Amino acid sequence: MSMPPQVIAHRGASADAAENTMPAFELAWRQGADGVECDVRLTADCQVVCIHDADTERVAGKLLSVENHSYADLQALDVGSWKGEEFKESRIPLLSELLAASPSGKQLLIEVKTGVEILPALLEVLDASTIQLRVVTIIAFDVEVIRSLKQQRPELHAYWLIDVQSNWLGRSKLKLDDVLETLIEIRADGVGLRCHSGIHREMVHAILSADLALNIWTVDDATDARRFATFGVTSITSNEPAAMLVALFER
């Protein structure tokens, strides 16, 4: 019998707290998540910050481009009130803050939302941290990010992200063999697939048999979580980690 999948909190416990903020990450850990996922971008002064979008309008109600503003500019923004009064004054955290706060043994998936230009700063932050690198996985849609990362730091774990619906089962019709060939060529340690009904047991088996890890995102439905668990996937990423833990482990 395969091990149950790890449950990773998508941008923290983002169904219950303001995404990509320390309160969201801390809540996910309290809920028992095996780890958290965050998104990272580079500020104008080369600080690695946790934010999904290229600008702050959605989470702060004020439009500032992340790459064109300093960390001080961005930290002045309240990025929590949109989610609820209890998250008022939440700030955009530095990745270094998340690394420092992460409990021992908890997984950390870091999604690079930019191109390879962020890698020098990202690696500097990781090297300055005391976090065990075995719990860190860098994830990205950009093949070149994964390729470059593994060329520079082969010991770091890295997953290539694929939107199954648009890039696999959609018009482009990626073939499984081509995906596996690319993963091996860029030296990825695994792949992250968007949750989709078209993901079947044979597909999962082929990926795992290639000695690759498999993460499914974003899984917020208990039936989906149980189905992927029976397939033997490595981990699932969810906005609702507490609910998925109940669904999988009744805990």
Coordinates of C-alpha atoms in Angstrom, one line a residue:
M1 CA 0.0 0.0 0.0
S2 CA 1.4 3.4 -1.0
M3 CA 2.1 6.1 1.6
P4 CA -0.7 8.8 1.9
P5 CA 0.1 12.0 0.1
Q6 CA 1.5 15.0 2.0
V7 CA -0.9 17.9 2.3
I8 CA 0.7 21.2 1.3
A9 CA -1.1 24.5 2.1
H10 CA -1.5 26.6 -1.1
R11 CA -0.2 30.1 -0.3
G12 CA -0.7 29.1 3.3
A13 CA -4.2 28.2 4.6
S14 CA -5.5 30.6 2.0
A15 CA -9.2 29.6 2.3
D16 CA -9.1 30.9 5.9
A17 CA -6.4 33.6 5.9
A18 CA -4.9 36.2 3.5
E19 CA -2.8 34.3 1.0
N20 CA 1.0 34.5 1.1
T21 CA 1.1 36.2 4.5
M22 CA 2.7 35.0 7.7
P23 CA -0.8 34.5 9.3
A24 CA -1.7 32.2 6.5
F25 CA 1.5 30.2 6.8
E26 CA 1.2 30.0 10.5
L27 CA -2.4 28.9 10.4
A28 CA -1.5 26.1 7.9
W29 CA 1.1 24.8 10.3
R30 CA -1.4 24.9 13.2
Q31 CA -3.9 23.0 11.1
G32 CA -1.4 20.2 10.7
A33 CA -0.4 20.7 7.0
D34 CA 2.8 18.9 6.1
G35 CA 4.1 22.0 4.5
V36 CA 3.2 25.3 2.8
E37 CA 3.5 26.6 -0.8
C38 CA 4.4 30.2 -1.5
D39 CA 4.9 32.4 -4.5
V40 CA 8.0 34.6 -4.9
R41 CA 8.9 37.6 -6.9
L42 CA 11.8 40.1 -7.0
T43 CA 11.5 43.7 -5.9
A44 CA 13.2 46.7 -7.5
D45 CA 15.9 46.5 -4.8
C46 CA 16.4 42.7 -5.3
Q47 CA 14.5 41.4 -2.3
V48 CA 12.7 38.1 -2.6
V49 CA 9.1 38.6 -1.4
C50 CA 6.1 36.3 -1.1
I51 CA 3.3 37.4 -3.5
H52 CA 1.5 35.7 -6.3
D53 CA 0.5 38.6 -8.7
A54 CA 2.9 40.9 -10.6
D55 CA 1.2 43.8 -8.8
T56 CA -0.5 44.5 -5.5
E57 CA -3.9 45.6 -6.7
R58 CA -5.9 42.4 -5.9
V59 CA -4.5 42.0 -2.4
A60 CA -3.9 45.6 -1.3
G61 CA -6.4 47.6 -3.4
K62 CA -3.5 49.8 -4.5
L63 CA -1.6 49.2 -7.8
L64 CA 2.1 48.8 -7.3
S65 CA 4.2 46.7 -9.6
V66 CA 6.4 44.4 -7.5
E67 CA 9.4 44.6 -9.8
N68 CA 9.3 48.4 -10.0
H69 CA 9.0 49.1 -6.3
S70 CA 11.3 48.6 -3.3
Y71 CA 10.5 46.2 -0.5
A72 CA 9.9 49.3 1.8
D73 CA 7.3 50.5 -0.6
L74 CA 5.5 47.1 -0.7
Q75 CA 5.8 46.5 3.0
A76 CA 3.8 49.7 3.7
L77 CA 0.7 48.1 2.2
D78 CA -2.0 46.2 4.1
V79 CA -2.5 43.0 2.2
G80 CA -4.8 41.3 4.7
S81 CA -7.9 43.4 5.1
W82 CA -9.4 42.2 1.8
K83 CA -9.7 38.8 3.4
G84 CA -11.1 40.0 6.7
E85 CA -10.8 42.5 9.5
E86 CA -8.8 40.0 11.6
F87 CA -6.0 40.1 9.0
K88 CA -5.8 43.9 8.8
E89 CA -2.2 45.1 8.7
S90 CA -0.8 41.9 7.3
R91 CA 2.2 42.6 5.2
I92 CA 4.0 41.1 2.2
P93 CA 6.7 38.9 3.8
L94 CA 10.2 38.4 2.8
L95 CA 11.0 34.8 1.8
S96 CA 13.6 34.9 4.6
E97 CA 10.9 35.5 7.1
L98 CA 9.1 32.4 6.0
L99 CA 12.2 30.3 6.1
A100 CA 13.1 31.5 9.6
A101 CA 9.6 30.7 10.9
S102 CA 9.1 27.3 9.2
P103 CA 8.9 24.5 11.8
S104 CA 11.5 21.8 11.6
G105 CA 10.6 19.1 9.2
K106 CA 7.8 21.0 7.4
Q107 CA 8.0 21.0 3.6
L108 CA 8.3 24.3 1.7
L109 CA 7.4 24.6 -1.9
I110 CA 8.6 27.9 -3.4
E111 CA 7.0 28.8 -6.7
V112 CA 9.1 31.1 -8.9
K113 CA 6.6 33.5 -10.6
T114 CA 9.3 35.3 -12.7
G115 CA 12.1 34.1 -15.0
V116 CA 15.7 33.1 -14.2
E117 CA 16.6 36.6 -13.1
I118 CA 15.4 35.8 -9.6
L119 CA 17.7 32.8 -9.1
P120 CA 20.8 34.6 -7.7
A121 CA 18.8 36.4 -5.1
L122 CA 16.7 33.3 -4.3
L123 CA 19.8 31.1 -3.8
E124 CA 21.4 33.8 -1.7
V125 CA 18.4 33.8 0.6
L126 CA 18.4 30.0 0.9
D127 CA 22.1 29.9 1.6
A128 CA 21.7 32.4 4.3
S129 CA 19.0 30.5 6.0
T130 CA 19.3 27.7 8.5
I131 CA 16.5 25.7 6.9
Q132 CA 17.4 22.2 5.9
L133 CA 17.4 22.2 2.1
R134 CA 15.9 18.7 2.0
V135 CA 12.5 20.2 2.9
V136 CA 12.7 22.9 0.2
T137 CA 11.4 22.4 -3.4
I138 CA 11.5 25.0 -6.1
I139 CA 8.6 24.9 -8.5
A140 CA 8.0 26.8 -11.7
F141 CA 6.1 26.7 -15.0
D142 CA 9.1 28.1 -16.8
V143 CA 11.3 25.2 -18.0
E144 CA 14.3 27.5 -18.1
V145 CA 14.0 28.3 -14.4
I146 CA 14.1 24.6 -13.5
R147 CA 16.9 23.9 -16.0
S148 CA 19.1 26.8 -14.8
L149 CA 18.4 26.0 -11.1
K150 CA 19.5 22.4 -11.5
Q151 CA 22.6 23.3 -13.5
Q152 CA 23.6 25.7 -10.7
R153 CA 22.5 23.7 -7.7
P154 CA 21.7 20.1 -8.6
E155 CA 21.2 19.2 -4.9
L156 CA 18.1 21.4 -4.7
H157 CA 14.7 19.7 -5.4
A158 CA 12.8 21.2 -8.3
Y159 CA 9.4 20.4 -9.9
W160 CA 8.2 21.6 -13.3
L161 CA 4.6 22.8 -13.2
I162 CA 2.1 21.9 -15.9
D163 CA -1.5 23.0 -16.4
V164 CA -3.1 19.7 -17.4
Q165 CA -6.2 21.2 -18.8
S166 CA -4.7 23.8 -21.1
N167 CA -1.3 22.2 -21.9
W168 CA -1.9 18.5 -21.8
L169 CA -5.5 17.7 -22.5
G170 CA -6.2 21.0 -24.3
R171 CA -5.2 22.1 -27.8
S172 CA -1.5 21.4 -27.5
K173 CA -2.0 17.8 -26.5
L174 CA 1.3 17.2 -24.8
K175 CA 2.2 13.5 -24.8
L176 CA 3.2 11.8 -21.6
D177 CA 6.4 10.6 -23.2
D178 CA 7.4 14.1 -24.2
V179 CA 6.7 15.4 -20.7
L180 CA 8.8 12.7 -19.1
E181 CA 11.6 13.4 -21.6
T182 CA 11.6 17.1 -20.7
L183 CA 11.6 16.3 -17.0
I184 CA 14.6 14.1 -17.4
E185 CA 16.4 16.5 -19.7
I186 CA 16.0 19.5 -17.3
R187 CA 16.9 17.2 -14.4
A188 CA 13.7 17.9 -12.5
D189 CA 12.9 15.9 -9.4
G190 CA 9.2 15.9 -10.0
V191 CA 6.2 17.5 -11.7
G192 CA 3.2 19.4 -10.4
L193 CA 0.0 18.9 -12.3
R194 CA -3.1 21.0 -12.1
C195 CA -6.0 19.0 -10.6
H196 CA -8.0 17.6 -13.5
S197 CA -10.4 14.6 -14.0
G198 CA -8.2 13.5 -16.9
I199 CA -5.3 12.5 -14.5
H200 CA -5.6 8.8 -14.4
R201 CA -3.8 6.0 -12.5
E202 CA -1.7 4.9 -15.5
M203 CA -0.4 8.5 -16.0
V204 CA 0.5 8.7 -12.3
H205 CA 2.2 5.3 -12.4
A206 CA 4.3 6.3 -15.4
I207 CA 5.5 9.4 -13.6
L208 CA 6.3 7.7 -10.4
S209 CA 8.0 4.8 -12.2
A210 CA 10.4 7.3 -13.7
D211 CA 11.6 8.0 -10.2
L212 CA 9.8 11.4 -10.2
A213 CA 7.7 13.0 -7.5
L214 CA 4.2 14.0 -8.4
N215 CA 2.3 16.9 -6.8
I216 CA -1.4 17.7 -7.7
W217 CA -2.7 21.3 -7.3
T218 CA -5.1 22.8 -6.3
V219 CA -7.1 20.0 -4.6
D220 CA -10.0 21.3 -2.4
D221 CA -12.5 18.5 -3.0
A222 CA -12.4 15.5 -0.6
T223 CA -13.3 13.0 -3.4
D224 CA -10.5 14.3 -5.5
A225 CA -8.1 14.0 -2.6
R226 CA -9.0 10.4 -1.9
R227 CA -8.8 9.5 -5.6
F228 CA -5.3 10.9 -5.9
A229 CA -4.3 9.2 -2.7
T230 CA -5.3 5.8 -4.2
F231 CA -3.2 6.6 -7.2
G232 CA -0.2 7.1 -4.9
V233 CA 0.7 10.7 -5.7
T234 CA 3.5 12.2 -3.6
S235 CA 1.6 15.3 -2.4
I236 CA -1.5 17.5 -2.9
T237 CA -1.6 21.2 -2.6
S238 CA -4.8 22.7 -1.2
N239 CA -6.4 26.0 -0.1
E240 CA -8.1 24.0 2.6
P241 CA -5.4 21.8 4.2
A242 CA -7.4 21.1 7.3
A243 CA -10.4 19.7 5.3
M244 CA -8.1 17.6 3.1
L245 CA -6.4 16.2 6.2
V246 CA -9.7 15.1 7.5
A247 CA -10.7 13.6 4.2
L248 CA -7.5 11.6 3.9
F249 CA -6.7 10.7 7.5
E250 CA -9.9 11.6 9.5
R251 CA -7.8 13.7 11.8

